[in-house]
PDB file of C-alpha atoms in Angstrom:
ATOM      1  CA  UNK A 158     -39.635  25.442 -54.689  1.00  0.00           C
ATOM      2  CA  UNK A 159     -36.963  22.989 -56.082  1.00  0.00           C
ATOM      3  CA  UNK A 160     -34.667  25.466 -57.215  1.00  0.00           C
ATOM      4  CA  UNK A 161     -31.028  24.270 -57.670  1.00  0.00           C
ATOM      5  CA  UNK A 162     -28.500  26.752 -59.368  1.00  0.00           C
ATOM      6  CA  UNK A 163     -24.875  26.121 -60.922  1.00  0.00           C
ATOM      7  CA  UNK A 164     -22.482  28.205 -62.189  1.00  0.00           C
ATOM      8  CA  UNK A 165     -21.109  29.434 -64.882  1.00  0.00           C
ATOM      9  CA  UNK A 166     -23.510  27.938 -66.825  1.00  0.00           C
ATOM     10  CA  UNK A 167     -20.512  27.170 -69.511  1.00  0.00           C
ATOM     11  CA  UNK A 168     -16.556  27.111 -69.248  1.00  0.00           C
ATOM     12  CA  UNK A 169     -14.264  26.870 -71.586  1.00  0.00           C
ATOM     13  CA  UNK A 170     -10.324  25.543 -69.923  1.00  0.00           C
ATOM     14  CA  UNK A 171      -6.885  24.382 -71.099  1.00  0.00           C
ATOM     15  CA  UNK A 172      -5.361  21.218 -70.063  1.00  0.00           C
ATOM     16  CA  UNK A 173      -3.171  23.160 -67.303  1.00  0.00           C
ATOM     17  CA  UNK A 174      -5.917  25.331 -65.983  1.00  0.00           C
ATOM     18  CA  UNK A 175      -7.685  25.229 -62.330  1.00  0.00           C
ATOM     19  CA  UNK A 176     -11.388  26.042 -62.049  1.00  0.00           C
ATOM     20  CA  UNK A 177     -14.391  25.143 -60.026  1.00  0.00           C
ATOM     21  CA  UNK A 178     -18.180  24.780 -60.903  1.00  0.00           C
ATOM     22  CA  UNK A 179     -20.264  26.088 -58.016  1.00  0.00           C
ATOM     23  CA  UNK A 180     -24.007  24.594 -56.901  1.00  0.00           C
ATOM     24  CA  UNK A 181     -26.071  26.120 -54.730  1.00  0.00           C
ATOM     25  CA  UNK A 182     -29.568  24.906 -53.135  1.00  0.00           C
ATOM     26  CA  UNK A 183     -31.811  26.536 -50.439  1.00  0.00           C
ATOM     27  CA  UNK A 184     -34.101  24.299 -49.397  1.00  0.00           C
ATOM     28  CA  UNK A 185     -33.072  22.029 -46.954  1.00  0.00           C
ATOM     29  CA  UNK A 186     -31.590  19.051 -48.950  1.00  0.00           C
ATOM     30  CA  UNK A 187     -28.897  16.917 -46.900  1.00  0.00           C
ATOM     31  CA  UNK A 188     -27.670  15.162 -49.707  1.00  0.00           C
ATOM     32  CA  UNK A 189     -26.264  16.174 -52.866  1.00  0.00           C
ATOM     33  CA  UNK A 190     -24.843  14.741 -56.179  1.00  0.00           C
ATOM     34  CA  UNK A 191     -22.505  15.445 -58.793  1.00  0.00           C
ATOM     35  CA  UNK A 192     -23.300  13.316 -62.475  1.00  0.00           C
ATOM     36  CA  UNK A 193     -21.590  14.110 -65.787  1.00  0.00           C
ATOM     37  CA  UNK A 194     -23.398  13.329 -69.268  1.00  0.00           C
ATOM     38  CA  UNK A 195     -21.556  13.152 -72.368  1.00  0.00           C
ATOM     39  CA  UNK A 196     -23.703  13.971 -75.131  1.00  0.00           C
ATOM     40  CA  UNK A 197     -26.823  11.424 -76.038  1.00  0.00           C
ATOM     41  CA  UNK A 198     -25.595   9.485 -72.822  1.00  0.00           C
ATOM     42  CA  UNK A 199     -27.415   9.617 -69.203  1.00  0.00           C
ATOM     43  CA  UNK A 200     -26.274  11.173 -66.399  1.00  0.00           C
ATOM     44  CA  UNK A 201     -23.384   9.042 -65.311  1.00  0.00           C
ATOM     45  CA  UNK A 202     -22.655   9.853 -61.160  1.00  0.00           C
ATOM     46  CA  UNK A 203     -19.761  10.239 -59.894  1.00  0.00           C
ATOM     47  CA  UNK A 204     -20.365  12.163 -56.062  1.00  0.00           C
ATOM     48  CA  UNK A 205     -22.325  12.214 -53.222  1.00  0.00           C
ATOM     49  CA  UNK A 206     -22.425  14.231 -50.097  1.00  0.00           C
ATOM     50  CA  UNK A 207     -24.900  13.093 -47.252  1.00  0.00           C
ATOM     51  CA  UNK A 208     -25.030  15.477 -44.481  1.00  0.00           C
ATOM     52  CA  UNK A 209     -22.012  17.595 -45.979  1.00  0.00           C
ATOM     53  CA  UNK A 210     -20.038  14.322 -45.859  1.00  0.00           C
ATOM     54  CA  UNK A 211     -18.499  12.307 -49.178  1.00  0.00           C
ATOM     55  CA  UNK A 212     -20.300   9.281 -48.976  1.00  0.00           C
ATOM     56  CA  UNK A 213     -20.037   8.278 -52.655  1.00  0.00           C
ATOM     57  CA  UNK A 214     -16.996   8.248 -55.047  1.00  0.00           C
ATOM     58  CA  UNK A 215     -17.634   6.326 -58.164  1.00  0.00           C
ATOM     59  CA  UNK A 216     -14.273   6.401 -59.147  1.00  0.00           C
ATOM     60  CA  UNK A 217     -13.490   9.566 -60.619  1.00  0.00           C
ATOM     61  CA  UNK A 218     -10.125  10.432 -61.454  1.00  0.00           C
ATOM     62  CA  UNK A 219      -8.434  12.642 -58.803  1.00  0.00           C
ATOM     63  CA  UNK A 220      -8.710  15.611 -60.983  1.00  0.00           C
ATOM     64  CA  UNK A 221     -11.896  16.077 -60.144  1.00  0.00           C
ATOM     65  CA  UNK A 222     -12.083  17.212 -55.975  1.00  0.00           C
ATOM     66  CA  UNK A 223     -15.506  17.622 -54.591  1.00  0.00           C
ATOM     67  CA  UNK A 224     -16.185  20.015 -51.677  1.00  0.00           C
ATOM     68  CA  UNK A 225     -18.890  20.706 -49.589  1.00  0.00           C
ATOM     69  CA  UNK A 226     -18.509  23.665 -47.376  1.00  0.00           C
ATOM     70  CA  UNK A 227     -21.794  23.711 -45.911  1.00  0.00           C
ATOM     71  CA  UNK A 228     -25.057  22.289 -46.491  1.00  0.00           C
ATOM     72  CA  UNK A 229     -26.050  24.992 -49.300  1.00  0.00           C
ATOM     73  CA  UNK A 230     -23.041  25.012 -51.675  1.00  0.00           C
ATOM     74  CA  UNK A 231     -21.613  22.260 -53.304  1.00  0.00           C
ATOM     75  CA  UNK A 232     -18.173  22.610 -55.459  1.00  0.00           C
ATOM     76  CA  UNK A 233     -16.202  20.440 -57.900  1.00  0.00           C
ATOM     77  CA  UNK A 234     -12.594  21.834 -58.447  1.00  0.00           C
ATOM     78  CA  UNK A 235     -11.275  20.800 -61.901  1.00  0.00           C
ATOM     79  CA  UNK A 236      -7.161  20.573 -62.676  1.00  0.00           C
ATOM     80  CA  UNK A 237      -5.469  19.298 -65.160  1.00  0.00           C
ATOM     81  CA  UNK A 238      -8.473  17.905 -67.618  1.00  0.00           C
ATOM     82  CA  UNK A 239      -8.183  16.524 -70.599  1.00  0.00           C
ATOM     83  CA  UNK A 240     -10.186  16.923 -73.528  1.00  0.00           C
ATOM     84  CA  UNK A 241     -12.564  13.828 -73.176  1.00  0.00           C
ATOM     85  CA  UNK A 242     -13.625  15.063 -69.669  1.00  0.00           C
ATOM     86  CA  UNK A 243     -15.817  17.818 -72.430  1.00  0.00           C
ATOM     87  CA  UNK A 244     -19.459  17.081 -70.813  1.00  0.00           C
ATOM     88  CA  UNK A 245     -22.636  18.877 -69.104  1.00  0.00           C
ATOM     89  CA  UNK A 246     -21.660  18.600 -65.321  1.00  0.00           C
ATOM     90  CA  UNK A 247     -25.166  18.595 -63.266  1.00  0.00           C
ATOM     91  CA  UNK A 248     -25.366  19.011 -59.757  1.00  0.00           C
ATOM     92  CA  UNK A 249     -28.665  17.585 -58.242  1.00  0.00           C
ATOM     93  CA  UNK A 250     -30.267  17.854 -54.208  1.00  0.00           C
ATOM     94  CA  UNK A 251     -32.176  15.126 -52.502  1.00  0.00           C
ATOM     95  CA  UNK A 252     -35.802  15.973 -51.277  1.00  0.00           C
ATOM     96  CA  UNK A 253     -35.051  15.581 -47.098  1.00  0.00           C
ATOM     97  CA  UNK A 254     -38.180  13.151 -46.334  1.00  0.00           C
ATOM     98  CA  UNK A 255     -38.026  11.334 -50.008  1.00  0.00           C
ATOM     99  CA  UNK A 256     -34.238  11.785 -49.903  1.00  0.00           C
ATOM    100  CA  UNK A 257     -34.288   9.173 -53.551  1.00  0.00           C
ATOM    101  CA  UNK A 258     -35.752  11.930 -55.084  1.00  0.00           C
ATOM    102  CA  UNK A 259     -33.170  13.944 -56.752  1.00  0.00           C
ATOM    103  CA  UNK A 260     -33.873  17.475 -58.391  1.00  0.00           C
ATOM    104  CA  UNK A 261     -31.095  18.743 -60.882  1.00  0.00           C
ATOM    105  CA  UNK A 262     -29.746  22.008 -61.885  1.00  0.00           C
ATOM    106  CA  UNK A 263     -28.970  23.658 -64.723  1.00  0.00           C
ATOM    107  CA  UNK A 264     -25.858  22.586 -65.088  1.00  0.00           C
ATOM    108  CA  UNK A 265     -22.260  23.618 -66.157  1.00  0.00           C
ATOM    109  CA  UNK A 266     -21.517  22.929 -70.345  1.00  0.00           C
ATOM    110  CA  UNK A 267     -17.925  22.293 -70.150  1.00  0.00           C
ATOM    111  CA  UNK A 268     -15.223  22.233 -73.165  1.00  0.00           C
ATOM    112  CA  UNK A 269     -11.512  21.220 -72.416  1.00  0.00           C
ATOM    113  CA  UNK A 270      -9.068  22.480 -74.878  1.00  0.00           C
TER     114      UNK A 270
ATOM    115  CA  UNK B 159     -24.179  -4.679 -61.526  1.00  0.00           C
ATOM    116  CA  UNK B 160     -27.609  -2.579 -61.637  1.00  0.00           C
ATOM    117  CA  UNK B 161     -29.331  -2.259 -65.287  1.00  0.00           C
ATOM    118  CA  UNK B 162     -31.999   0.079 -66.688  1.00  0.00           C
ATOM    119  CA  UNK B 163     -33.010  -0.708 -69.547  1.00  0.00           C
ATOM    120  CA  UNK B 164     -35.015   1.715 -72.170  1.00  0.00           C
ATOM    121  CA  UNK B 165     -36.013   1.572 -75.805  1.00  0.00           C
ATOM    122  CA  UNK B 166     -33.680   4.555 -77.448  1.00  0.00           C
ATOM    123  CA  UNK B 167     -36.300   5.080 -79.791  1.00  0.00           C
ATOM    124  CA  UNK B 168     -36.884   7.367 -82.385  1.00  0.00           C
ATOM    125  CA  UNK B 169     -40.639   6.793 -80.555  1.00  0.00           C
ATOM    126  CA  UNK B 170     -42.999   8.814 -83.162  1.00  0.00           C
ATOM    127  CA  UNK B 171     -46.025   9.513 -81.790  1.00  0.00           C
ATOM    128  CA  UNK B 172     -49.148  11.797 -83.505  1.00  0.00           C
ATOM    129  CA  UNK B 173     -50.471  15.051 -82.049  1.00  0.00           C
ATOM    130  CA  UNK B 174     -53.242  14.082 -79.091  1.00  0.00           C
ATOM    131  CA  UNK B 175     -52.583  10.589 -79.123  1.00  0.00           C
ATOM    132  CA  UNK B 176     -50.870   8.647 -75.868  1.00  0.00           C
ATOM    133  CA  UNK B 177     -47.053   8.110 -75.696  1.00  0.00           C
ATOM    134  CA  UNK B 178     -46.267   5.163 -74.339  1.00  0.00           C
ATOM    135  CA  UNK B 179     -42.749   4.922 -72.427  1.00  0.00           C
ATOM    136  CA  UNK B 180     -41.306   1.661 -71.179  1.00  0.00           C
ATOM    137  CA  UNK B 181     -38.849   0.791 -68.729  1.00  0.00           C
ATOM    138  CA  UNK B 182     -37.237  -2.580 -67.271  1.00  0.00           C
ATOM    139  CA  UNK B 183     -34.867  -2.722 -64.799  1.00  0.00           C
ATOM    140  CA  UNK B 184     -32.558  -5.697 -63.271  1.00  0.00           C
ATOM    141  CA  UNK B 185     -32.274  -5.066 -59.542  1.00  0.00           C
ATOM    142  CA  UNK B 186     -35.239  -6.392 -57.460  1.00  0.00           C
ATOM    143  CA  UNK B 187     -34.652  -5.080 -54.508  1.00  0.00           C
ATOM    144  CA  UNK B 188     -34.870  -1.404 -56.368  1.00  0.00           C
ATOM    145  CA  UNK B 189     -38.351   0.575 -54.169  1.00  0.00           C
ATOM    146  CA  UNK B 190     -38.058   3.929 -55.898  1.00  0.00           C
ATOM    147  CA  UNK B 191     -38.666   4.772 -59.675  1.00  0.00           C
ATOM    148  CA  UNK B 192     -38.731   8.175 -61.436  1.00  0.00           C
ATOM    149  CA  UNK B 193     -39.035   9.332 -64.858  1.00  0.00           C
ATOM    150  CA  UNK B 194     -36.966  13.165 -66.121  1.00  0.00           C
ATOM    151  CA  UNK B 195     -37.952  14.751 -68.829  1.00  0.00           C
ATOM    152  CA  UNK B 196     -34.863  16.041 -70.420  1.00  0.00           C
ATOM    153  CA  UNK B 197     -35.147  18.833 -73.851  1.00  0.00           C
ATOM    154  CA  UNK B 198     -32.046  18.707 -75.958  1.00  0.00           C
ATOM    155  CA  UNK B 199     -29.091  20.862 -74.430  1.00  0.00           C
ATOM    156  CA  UNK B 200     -30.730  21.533 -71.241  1.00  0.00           C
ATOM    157  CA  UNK B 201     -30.338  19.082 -67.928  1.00  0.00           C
ATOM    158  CA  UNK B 202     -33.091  16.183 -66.687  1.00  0.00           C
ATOM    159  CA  UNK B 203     -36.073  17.536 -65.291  1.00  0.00           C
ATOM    160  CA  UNK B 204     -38.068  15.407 -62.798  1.00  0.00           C
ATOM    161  CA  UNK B 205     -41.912  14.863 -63.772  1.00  0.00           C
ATOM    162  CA  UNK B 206     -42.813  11.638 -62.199  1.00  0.00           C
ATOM    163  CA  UNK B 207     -42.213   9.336 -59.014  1.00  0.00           C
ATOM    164  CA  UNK B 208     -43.654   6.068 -58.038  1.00  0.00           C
ATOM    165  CA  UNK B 209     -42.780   3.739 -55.203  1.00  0.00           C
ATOM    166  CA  UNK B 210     -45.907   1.754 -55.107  1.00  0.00           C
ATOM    167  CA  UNK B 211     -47.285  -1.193 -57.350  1.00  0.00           C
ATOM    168  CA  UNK B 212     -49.756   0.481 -59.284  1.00  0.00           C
ATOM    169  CA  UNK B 213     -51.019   3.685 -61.480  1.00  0.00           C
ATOM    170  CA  UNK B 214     -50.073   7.110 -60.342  1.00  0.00           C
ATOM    171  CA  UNK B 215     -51.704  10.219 -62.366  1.00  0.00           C
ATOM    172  CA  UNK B 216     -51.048  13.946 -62.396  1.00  0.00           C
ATOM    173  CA  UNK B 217     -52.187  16.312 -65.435  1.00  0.00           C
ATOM    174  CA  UNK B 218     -51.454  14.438 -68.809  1.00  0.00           C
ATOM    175  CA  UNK B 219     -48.616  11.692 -66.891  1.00  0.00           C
ATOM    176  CA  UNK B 220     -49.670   8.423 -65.394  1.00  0.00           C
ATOM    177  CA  UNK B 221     -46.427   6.289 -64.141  1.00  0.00           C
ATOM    178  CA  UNK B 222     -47.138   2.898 -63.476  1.00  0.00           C
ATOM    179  CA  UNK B 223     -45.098  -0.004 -61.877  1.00  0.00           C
ATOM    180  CA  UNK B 224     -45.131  -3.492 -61.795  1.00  0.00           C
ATOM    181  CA  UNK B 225     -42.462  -4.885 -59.127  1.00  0.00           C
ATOM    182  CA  UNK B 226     -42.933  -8.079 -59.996  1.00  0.00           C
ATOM    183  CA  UNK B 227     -42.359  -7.806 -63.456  1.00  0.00           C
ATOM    184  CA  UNK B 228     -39.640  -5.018 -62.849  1.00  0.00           C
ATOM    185  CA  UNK B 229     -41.479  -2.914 -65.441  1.00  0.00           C
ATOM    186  CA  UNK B 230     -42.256   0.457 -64.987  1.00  0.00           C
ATOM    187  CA  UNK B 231     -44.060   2.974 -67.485  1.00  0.00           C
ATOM    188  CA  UNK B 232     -45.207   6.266 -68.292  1.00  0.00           C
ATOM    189  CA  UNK B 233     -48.169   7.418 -70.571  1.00  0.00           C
ATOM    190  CA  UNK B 234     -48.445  10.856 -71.821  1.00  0.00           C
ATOM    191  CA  UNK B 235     -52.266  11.749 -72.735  1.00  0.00           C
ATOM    192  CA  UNK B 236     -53.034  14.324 -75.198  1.00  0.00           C
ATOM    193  CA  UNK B 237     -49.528  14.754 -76.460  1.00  0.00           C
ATOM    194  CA  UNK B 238     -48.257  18.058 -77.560  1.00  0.00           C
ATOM    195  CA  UNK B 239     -45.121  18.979 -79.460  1.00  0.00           C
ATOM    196  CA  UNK B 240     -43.730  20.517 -76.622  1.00  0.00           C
ATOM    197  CA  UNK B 241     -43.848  16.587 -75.222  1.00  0.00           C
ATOM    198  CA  UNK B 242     -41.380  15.872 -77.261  1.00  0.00           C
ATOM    199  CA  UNK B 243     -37.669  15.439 -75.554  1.00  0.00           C
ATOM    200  CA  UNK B 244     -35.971  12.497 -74.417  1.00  0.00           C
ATOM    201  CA  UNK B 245     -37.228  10.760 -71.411  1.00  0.00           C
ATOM    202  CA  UNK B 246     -34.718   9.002 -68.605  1.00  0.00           C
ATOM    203  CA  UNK B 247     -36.235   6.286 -66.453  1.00  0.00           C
ATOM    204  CA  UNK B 248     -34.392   6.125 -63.392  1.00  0.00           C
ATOM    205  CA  UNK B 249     -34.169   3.827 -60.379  1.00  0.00           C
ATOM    206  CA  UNK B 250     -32.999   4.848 -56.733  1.00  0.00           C
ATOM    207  CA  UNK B 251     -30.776   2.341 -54.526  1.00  0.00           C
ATOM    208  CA  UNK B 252     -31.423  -0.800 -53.284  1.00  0.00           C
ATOM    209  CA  UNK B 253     -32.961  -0.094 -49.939  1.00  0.00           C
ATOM    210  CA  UNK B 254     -33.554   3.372 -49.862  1.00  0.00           C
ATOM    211  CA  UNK B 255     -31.194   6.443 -49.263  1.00  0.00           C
ATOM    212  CA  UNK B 256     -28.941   8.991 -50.891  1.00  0.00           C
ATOM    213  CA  UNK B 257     -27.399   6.416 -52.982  1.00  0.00           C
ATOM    214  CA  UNK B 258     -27.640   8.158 -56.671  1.00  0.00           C
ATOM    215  CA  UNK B 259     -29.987   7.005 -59.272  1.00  0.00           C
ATOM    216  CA  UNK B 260     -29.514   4.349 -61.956  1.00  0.00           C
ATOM    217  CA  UNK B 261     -30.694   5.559 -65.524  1.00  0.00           C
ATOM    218  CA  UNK B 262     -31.581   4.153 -68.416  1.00  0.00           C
ATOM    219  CA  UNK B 263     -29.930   5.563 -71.964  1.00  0.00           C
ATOM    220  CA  UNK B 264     -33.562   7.098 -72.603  1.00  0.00           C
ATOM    221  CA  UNK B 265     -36.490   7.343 -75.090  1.00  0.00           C
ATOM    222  CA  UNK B 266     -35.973   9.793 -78.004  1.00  0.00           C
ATOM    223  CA  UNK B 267     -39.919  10.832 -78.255  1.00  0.00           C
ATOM    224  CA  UNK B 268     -41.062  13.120 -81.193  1.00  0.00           C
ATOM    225  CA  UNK B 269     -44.566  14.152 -81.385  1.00  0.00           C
ATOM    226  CA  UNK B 270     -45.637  14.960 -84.887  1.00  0.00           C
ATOM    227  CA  UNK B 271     -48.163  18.058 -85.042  1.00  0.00           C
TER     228      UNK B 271
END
């Protein structure tokens, strides 16, 4: 099973709203990853968590705030956005023996008004 | 600065024939490679790994990698319309570890019934 689950699965915010995308794995991964894609782009990252620790911030603006409140549940907490942040926010787990190997959710369609 | 490097395509290929994928990429010390399968709307969707000079095969999908060229490929045998999506070649850290990935812009693969 590589299940990884996000939600919502879309979101629509203002410029002066507060939300958070949720991920959720159960199988063991220590690491996990946050990547944005704008449309007909790859996944661009911009988080990772290794053992429920940051270890990775490709510097994204600080209107985007990770958290990882155990090893299960990932969250990014979104304020203040503006209109090009608009993307498909996936949330991926590493495999815990072939930890390069990443498996991605769903992911969260985003739109910024 | 790590590159991947991928064709963009349109790559038009006919029913039951083999789709031929190509990949370069600019770090040598990279030791993982993976190619996602991504439909349009929907997030990446991991079909193949290699970490070893050589062919791997499962099903229709044989990766293969060539270190010392820093070329890696992927052949899809027999392929169907539901083959066609765009395909991310991706390349894990330098070293190992829950790094991220590096991806490529993609091939744009359409199979024509």
């Amino acid at each position: 099973d590589t299940e990884v689950t996000q939600t919502p699965k879309h979101l629509v915010m203002g410029m002066t709203n507060k939300k958070s995308l949720k991920c959720e794995q159960h199988m063991g991964h220590r690491a996990m990853y946050w990547y944005k894609q704008k449309a007909k782009k790859p996944p661009e990252l911009m988080f990772v968590y290794s053992y429920e620790k940051l270890s990775i911030n490709e510097s994204v603006p600080s209107r985007f705030s990770p958290e990882c409140p155990n090893s299960s549940l990932l969250n990014l907490h979104l304020h203040a956005l503006q209109p090009e942040d608009s993307a498909l926010y996936l949330c991926a787990s590493s495999h815990p023996v072939l930890i390069d190997t990443q498996y991605f959710g769903p992911g969260t369609r985003l739109t910024v008004l | 600065q790590k590159e991947v490097e991928q064709n963009s395509g349109p790559l038009s290929v006919p029913e039951g024939a083999i789709a031929s994928l190509n990949c370069t990429y600019s770090d040598r010390g990279s030791q993982s490679f993976f190619w996602y399968r991504q439909y349009s709307g929907k997030s990446p969707e991991l079909i193949m790994f290699i970490y070893s000079n050589g062919d791997k095969e499962d099903g229709r999908f044989t990766a293969q990698l060539n270190k010392a060229s820093q070329y890696v490929s992927l052949l899809i045998r027999d392929s169907q319309p539901s083959d066609s999506a765009t395909y991310l070649c991706a390349v894990g850290p330098s070293g190992g570890g829950a790094d991220g990935l590096t991806f490529g812009k993609g091939t744009h693969l359409i199979i024509q019934p």
